[in-house]
Coordinates of C-alpha atoms and ligand atoms in Angstrom, one line a residue:
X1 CA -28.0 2.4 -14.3
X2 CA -28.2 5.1 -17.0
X3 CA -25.2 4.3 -20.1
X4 CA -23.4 7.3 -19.1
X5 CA -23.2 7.1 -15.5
X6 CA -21.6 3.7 -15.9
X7 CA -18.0 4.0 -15.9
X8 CA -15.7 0.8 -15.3
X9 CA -12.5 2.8 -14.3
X10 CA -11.9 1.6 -10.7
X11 CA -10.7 -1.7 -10.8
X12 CA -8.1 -1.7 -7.7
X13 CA -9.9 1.0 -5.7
X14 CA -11.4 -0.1 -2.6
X15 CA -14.9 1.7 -1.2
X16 CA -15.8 1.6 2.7
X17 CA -19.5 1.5 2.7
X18 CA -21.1 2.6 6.6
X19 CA -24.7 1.8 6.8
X20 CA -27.1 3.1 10.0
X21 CA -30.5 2.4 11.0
X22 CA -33.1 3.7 9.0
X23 CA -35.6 2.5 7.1
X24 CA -33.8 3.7 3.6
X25 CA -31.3 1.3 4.9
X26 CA -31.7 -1.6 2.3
X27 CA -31.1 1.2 -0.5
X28 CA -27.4 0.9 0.4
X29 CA -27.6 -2.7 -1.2
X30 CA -28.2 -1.4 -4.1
X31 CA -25.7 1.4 -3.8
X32 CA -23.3 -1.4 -2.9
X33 CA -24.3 -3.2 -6.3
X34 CA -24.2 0.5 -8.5
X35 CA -20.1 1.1 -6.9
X36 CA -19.2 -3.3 -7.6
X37 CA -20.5 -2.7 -10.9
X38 CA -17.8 0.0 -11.7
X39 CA -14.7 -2.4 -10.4
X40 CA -14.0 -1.2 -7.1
X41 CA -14.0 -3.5 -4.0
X42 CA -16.8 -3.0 -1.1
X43 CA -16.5 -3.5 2.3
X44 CA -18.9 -2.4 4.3
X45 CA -19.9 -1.9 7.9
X46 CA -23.3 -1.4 10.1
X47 CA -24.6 0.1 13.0
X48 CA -26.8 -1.9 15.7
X49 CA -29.2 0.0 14.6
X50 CA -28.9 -1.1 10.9
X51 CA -28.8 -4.8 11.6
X52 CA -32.4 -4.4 12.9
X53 CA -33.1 -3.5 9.0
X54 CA -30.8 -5.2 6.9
X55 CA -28.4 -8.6 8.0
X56 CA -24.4 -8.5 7.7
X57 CA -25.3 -11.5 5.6
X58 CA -27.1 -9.5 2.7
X59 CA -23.9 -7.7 2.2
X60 CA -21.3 -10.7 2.3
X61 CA -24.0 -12.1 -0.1
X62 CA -23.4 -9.5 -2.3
X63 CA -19.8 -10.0 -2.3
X64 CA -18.9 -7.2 0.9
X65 CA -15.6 -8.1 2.4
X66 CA -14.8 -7.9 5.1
X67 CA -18.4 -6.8 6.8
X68 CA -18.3 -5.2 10.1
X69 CA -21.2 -4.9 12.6
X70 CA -20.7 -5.4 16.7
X71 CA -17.4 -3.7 17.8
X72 CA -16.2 -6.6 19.9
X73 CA -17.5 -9.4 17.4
X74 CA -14.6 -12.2 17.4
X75 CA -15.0 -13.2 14.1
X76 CA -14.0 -9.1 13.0
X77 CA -10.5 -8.4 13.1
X78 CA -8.7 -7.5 16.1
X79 CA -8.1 -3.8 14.6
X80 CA -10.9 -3.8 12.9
X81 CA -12.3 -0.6 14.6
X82 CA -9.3 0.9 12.6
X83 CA -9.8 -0.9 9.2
X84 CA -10.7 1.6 6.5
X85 CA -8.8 4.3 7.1
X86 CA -5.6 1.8 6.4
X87 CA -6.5 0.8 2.4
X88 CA -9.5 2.3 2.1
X89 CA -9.8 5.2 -0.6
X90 CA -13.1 6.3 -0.1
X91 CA -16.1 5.8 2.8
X92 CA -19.6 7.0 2.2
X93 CA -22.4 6.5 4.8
X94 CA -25.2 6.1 3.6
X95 CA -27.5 6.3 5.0
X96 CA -26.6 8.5 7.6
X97 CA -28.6 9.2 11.0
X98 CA -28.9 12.4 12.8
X99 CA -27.3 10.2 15.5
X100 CA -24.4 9.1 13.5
X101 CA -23.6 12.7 12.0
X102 CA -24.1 13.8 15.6
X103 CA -21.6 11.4 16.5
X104 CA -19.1 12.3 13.4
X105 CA -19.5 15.7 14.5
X106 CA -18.4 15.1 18.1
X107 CA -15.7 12.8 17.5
X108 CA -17.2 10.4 19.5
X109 CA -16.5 6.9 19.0
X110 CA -18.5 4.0 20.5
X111 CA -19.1 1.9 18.3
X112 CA -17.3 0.2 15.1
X113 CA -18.4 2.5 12.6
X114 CA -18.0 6.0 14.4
X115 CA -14.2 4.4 15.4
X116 CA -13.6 3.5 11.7
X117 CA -14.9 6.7 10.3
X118 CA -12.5 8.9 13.2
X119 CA -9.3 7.2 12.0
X120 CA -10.3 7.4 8.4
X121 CA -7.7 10.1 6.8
X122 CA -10.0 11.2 4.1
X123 CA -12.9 13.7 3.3
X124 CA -16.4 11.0 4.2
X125 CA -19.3 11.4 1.8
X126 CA -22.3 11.4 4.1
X127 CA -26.1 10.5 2.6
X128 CA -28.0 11.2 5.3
X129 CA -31.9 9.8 5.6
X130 CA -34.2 10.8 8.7
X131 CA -37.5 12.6 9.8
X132 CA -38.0 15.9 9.0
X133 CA -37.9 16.9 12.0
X134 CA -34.7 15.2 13.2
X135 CA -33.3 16.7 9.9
X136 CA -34.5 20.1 10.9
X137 CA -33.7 20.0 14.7
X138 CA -31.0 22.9 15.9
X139 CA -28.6 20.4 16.9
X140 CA -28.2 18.3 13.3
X141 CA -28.1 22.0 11.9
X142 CA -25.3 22.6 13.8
X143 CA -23.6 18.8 13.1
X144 CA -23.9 18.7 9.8
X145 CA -22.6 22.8 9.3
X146 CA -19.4 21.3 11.1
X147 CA -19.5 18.4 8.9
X148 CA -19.6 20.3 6.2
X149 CA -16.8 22.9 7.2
X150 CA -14.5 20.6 7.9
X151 CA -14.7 19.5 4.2
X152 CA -16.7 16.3 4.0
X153 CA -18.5 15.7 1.3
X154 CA -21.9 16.6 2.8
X155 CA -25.2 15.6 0.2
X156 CA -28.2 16.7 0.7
X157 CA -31.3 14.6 1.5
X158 CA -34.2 15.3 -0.5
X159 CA -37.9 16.2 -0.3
X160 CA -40.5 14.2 -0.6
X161 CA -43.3 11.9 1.2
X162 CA -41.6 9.6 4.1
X163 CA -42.4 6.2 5.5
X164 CA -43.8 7.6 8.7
X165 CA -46.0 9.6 6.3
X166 CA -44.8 13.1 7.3
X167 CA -43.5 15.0 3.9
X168 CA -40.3 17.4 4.0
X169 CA -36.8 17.1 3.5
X170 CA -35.4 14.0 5.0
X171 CA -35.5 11.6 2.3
X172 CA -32.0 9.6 1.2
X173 CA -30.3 11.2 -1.6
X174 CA -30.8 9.6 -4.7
X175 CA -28.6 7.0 -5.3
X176 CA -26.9 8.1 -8.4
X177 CA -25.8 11.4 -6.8
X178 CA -24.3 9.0 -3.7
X179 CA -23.0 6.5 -6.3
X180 CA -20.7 9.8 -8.2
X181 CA -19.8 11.9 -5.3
X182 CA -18.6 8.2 -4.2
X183 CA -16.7 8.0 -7.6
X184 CA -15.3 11.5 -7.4
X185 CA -13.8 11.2 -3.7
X186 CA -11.4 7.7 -5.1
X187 CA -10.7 9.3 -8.9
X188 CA -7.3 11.1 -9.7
X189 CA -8.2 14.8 -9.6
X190 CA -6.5 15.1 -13.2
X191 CA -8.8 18.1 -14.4
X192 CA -8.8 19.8 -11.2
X193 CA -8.4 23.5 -12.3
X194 CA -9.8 23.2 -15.8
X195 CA -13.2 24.7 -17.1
X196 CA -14.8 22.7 -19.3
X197 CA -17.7 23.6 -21.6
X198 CA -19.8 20.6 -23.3
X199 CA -22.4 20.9 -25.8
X200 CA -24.6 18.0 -26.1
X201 CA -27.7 16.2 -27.5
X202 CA -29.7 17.3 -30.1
X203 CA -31.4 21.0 -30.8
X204 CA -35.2 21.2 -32.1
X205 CA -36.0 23.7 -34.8
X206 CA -39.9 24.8 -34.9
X207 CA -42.0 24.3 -37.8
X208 CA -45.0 25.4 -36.0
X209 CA -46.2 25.8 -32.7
X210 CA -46.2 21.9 -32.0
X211 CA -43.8 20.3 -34.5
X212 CA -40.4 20.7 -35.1
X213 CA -37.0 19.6 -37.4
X214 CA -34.7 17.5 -35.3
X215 CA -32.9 13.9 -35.1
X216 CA -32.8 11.3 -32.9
X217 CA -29.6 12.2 -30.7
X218 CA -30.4 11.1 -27.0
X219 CA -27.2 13.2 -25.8
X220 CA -25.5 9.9 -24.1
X221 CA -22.2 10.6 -25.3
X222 CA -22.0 14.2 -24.4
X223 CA -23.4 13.4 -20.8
X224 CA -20.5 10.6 -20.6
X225 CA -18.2 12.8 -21.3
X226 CA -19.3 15.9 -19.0
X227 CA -20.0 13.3 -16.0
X228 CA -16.5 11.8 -16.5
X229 CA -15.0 15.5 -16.6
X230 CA -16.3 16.0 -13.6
X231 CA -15.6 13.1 -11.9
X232 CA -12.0 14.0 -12.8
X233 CA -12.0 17.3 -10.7
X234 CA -12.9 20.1 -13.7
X235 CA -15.3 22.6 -13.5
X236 CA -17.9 21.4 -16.0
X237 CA -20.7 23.6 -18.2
X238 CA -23.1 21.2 -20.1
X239 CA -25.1 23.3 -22.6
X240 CA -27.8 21.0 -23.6
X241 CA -30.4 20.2 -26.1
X242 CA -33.8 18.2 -25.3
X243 CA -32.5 15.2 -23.7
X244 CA -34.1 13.2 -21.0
X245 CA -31.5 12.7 -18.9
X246 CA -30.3 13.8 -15.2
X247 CA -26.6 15.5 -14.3
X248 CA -25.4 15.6 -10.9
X249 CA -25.6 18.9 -9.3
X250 CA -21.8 19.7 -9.5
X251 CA -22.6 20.1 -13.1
X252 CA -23.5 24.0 -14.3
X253 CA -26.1 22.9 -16.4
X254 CA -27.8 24.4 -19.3
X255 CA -30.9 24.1 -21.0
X256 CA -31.7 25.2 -24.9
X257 CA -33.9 24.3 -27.4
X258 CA -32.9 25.5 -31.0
X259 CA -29.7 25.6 -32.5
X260 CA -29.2 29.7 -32.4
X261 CA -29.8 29.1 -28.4
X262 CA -27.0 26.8 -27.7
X263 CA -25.0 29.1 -30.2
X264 CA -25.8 32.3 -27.4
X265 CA -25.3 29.5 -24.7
X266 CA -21.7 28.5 -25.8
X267 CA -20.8 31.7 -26.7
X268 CA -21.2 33.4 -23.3
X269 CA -19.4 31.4 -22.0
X270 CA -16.6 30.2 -24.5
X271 CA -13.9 32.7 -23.9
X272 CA -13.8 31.4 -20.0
X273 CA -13.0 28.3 -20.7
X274 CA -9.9 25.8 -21.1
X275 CA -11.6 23.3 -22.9
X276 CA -14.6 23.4 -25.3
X277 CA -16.0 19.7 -26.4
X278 CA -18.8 20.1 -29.2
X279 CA -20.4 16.7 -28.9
X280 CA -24.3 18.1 -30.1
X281 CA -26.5 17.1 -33.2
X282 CA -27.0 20.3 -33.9
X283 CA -29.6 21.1 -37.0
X284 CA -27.9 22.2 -39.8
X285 CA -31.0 24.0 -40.8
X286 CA -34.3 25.3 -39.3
X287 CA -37.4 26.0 -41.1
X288 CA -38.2 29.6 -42.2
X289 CA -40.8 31.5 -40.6
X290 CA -42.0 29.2 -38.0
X291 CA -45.8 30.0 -37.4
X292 CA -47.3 30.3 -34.4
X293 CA -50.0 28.7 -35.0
X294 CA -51.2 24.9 -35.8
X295 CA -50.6 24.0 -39.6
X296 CA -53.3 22.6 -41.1
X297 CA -53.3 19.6 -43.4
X298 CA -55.6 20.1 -46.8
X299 CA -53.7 22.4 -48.6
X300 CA -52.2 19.7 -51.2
X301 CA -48.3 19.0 -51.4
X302 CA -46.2 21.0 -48.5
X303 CA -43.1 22.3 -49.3
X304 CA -40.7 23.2 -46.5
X305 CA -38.3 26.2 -47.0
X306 CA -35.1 25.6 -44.3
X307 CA -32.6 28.6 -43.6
X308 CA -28.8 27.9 -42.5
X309 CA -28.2 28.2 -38.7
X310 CA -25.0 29.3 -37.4
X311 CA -22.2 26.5 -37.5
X312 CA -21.2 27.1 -33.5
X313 CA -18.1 24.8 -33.3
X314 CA -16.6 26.7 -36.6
X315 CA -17.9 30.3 -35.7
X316 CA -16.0 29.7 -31.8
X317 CA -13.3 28.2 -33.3
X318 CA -12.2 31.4 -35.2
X319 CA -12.2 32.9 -31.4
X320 CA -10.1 30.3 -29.9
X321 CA -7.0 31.3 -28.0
X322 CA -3.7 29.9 -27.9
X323 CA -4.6 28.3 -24.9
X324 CA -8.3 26.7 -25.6
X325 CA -8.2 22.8 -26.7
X326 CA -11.3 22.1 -28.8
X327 CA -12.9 19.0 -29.2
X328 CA -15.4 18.2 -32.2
X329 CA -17.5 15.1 -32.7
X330 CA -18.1 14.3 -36.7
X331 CA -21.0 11.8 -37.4
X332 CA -20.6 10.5 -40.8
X333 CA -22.1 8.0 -43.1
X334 CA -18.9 6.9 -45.1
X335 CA -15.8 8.6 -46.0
X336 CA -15.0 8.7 -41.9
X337 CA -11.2 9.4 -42.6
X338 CA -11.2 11.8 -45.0
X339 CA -14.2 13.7 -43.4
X340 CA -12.6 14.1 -40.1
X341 CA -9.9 15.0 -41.4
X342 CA -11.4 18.0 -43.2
X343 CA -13.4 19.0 -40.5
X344 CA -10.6 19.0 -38.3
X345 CA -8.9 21.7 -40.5
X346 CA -12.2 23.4 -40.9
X347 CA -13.3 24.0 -37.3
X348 CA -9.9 24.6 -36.3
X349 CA -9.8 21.8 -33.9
X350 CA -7.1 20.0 -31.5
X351 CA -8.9 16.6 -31.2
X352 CA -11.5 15.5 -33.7
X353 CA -13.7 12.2 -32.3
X354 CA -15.4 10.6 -35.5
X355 CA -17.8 7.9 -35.3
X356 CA -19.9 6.0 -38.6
X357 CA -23.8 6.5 -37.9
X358 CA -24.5 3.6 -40.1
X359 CA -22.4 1.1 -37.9
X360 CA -23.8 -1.2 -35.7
X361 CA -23.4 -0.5 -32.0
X362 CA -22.2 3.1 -33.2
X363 CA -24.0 6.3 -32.9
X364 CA -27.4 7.9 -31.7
X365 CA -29.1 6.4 -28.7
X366 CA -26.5 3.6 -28.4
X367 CA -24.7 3.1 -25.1
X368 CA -21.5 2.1 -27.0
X369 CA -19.7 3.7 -29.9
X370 CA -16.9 2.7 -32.4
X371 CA -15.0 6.0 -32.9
X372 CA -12.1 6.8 -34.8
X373 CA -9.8 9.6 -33.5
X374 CA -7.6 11.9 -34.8
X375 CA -5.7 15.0 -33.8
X376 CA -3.8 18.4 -35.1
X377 CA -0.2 16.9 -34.6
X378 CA -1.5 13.7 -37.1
X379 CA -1.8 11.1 -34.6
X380 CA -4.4 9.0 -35.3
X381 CA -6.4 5.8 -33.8
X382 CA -9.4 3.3 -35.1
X383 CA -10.8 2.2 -31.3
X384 CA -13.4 -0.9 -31.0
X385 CA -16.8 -0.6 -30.1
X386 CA -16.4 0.9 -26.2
X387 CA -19.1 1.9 -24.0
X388 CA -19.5 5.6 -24.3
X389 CA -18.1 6.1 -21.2
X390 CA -14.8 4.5 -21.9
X391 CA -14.7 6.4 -25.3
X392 CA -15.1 9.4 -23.0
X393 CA -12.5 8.8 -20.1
X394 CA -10.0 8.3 -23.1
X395 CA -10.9 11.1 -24.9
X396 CA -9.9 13.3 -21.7
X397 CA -6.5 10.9 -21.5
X398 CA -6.1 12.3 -24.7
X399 CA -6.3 15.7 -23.9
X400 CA -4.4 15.4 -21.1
X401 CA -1.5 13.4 -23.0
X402 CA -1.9 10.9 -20.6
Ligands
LIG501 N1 -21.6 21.6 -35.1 C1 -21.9 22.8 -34.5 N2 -22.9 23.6 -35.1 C2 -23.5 23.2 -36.2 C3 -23.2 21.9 -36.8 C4 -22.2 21.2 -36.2 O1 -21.4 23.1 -33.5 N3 -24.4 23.9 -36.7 C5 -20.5 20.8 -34.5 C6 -21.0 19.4 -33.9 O2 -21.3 19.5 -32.5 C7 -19.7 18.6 -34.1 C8 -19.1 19.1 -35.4 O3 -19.6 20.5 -35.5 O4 -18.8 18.7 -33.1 C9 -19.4 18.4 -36.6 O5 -20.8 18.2 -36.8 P1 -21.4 17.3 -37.9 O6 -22.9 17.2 -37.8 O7 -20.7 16.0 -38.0 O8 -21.0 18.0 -39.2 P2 -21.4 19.4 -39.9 O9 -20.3 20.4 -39.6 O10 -22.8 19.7 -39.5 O11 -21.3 19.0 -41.4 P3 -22.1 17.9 -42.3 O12 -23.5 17.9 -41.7 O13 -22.1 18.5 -43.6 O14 -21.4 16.6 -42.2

């Protein structure tokens, strides 16, 4: 699991996990590891058709419970066929068949999991996984339009090569998308409403046409904190440097490369939005005339000229509205107080998230930071080393008062 998809927030929350038969159907294992490891509690249920893939047992194994499979099994509970929808906050199927979304579609309900998933109250997130040609028949058209309209939370398989050997779309979602959209149905919709614009990693400034000025940022903490924005219902614009790293599709995503390119980035979009969170390494400086061509080495000592580039957070900041909340990031190498502090005045900020590069588990490329925190009215807090995705579910508490 990548560091900033890994949040730990859902300790008490309870996830119904549906599993049919297909041959993606031991993926949901895994998926049923990715949703323990974030607190919540799995149950799980599969088809017939499932148990000639995977076994009840490799769920109860994994710590399932209860785990549901023949609708009039003695050992299940008497209203078992009814179970979910009682304490259950979410249900994902994954993987879904076209028979199963035919099935949800219809209403029908024949066997335990098309019962549980009729009385459940809730929106379902539906992964489904089949043949191309299943996936492209008129009928699962039709079932999964209805599926959608009627507000599930419908994701769509992917493309690719599948066991039969046929290629198309058919393939099981990824299971990181399943894992979120999983997360988002059971979170508190507490930035429903709220646009949110994140800058984030680092931005490369060109020397020449193959080498460039830059530092190591790997964009983790921005990423935590645009994924945990989202999970918590806002509408979320990541404006990002070079970073290697994925964002689930909900995510309006942007790619730049140099500093005066996220500048353009943030500021088409700045005046839109509620909040604006600056958590990008952005070069100070870039070299002067770049060349287009290879440099080439002989030519004695080389002497670099660098030219400013804009400050973005401090040039936006001077066009915030009464209404904007900005958030700036300060990476420092001592004086962590008294830096934030100034920058805090100098950007013009609400919330001002400081963390000492030099520390250990602190800074670029670590999954965990040690931040201290400060904002406009003078509060003011020292947290421990936190995963970056606690630091970033606390820093929207923060926002939100909470
Ligand atoms: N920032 C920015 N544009 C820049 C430089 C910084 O938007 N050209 C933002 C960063 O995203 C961060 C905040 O300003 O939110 C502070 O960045 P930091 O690198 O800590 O400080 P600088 O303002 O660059 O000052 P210095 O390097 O002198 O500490």
């Amino acid at each position: 699991m990548q560091p900033y998809l890994a949040f730990n927030h859902y300790l008490g929350k309870r996830v119904h996990l549906g599993v049919c038969g297909s041959i993606s159907a031991f993926k949901a294992l895994e998926l049923l590891r990715m949703l323990q490891g974030t607190g919540a509690h799995l149950s799980a249920t599969l088809t017939p058709s499932a148990m000639r893939f995977v076994t009840p047992l490799s769920f109860e194994a994994l710590g399932a419970a209860p785990v549901y499979g023949e609708m009039f099994d003695t050992r299940d509970a008497l209203y078992g066929h009814l179970d979910p929808g009682q304490d259950a906050d979410g249900f994902v199927i994954a993987p879904a068949t076209a028979n199963t979304i035919a099935k949800l579609a219809c209403g029908l309900a024949d066997d335990m999991l098309s019962c549980q998933t009729l009385a459940f109250p809730h929106p379902l997130v539906i992964a489904p996984a089949m043949n191309p040609r299943l996936w492209n028949a008129a009928a699962t058209r039709e079932n999964w339009a209805k599926l959608n309209e009627r507000g599930h939370v419908c994701i769509e398989p992917e493309c690719g090569a599948m066991a039969c050997g046929e290629e198309g779309r058919g393939r099981l979602p990824q299971l990181e998308r399943i894992y979120l959209q999983a997360l988002r149905a059971v979170t508190r919709q507490d930035m429903a409403g709220r646009k949110v614009l994140i800058t984030l990693g680092p931005t490369r400034e060109p020397f020449d046409c193959v080498r460039f000025w830059s530092n190591p940022s790997t964009g983790t903490m921005g990423a935590a904190l645009a994924v945990a924005a989202w999970l918590r219902g806002a509408d979320v614009t990541a404006i990002c440097g070079p970073v290697d790293l994925w964002l689930p599709e909900g995510i309006t995503r942007v790619d730049v490369s140099t500093a005066r390119e996220m500048f353009e980035a943030a500021s088409d979009v700045f005046s839109e939005v509620d909040v604006a969170c600056f958590s990008a390494a952005v070069a100070d400086y870039r070299p002067a005339n770049p060349s287009a061509e290879k440099f080439k080495k002989g030519q004695g000592e080389l002497q670099v000229q660098f030219e400013a580039n804009p400050d973005i957070l401090k040039t936006l900041g001077t066009r915030k509205s009464q209404q904007q909340f900005l958030i700036g990031f300060a990476a420092e190498s001592g004086q962590l107080d008294a830096n934030c502090r100034a920058k805090l005045t100098a950007k013009k900020l609400d919330l001002i998230v400081g963390n000492d590069v030099t520390a250990q588990g602190c800074g670029f490329g670590h999954s965990t930071n040690g931040v201290t925190v400060l904002d406009a009215k003078g509060r003011m807090e020292i947290w421990p080393v936190l995963a970056k995705t606690e630091v970033a579910w606390r820093v929207w508490d923060w926002m939100l008062g909470l």
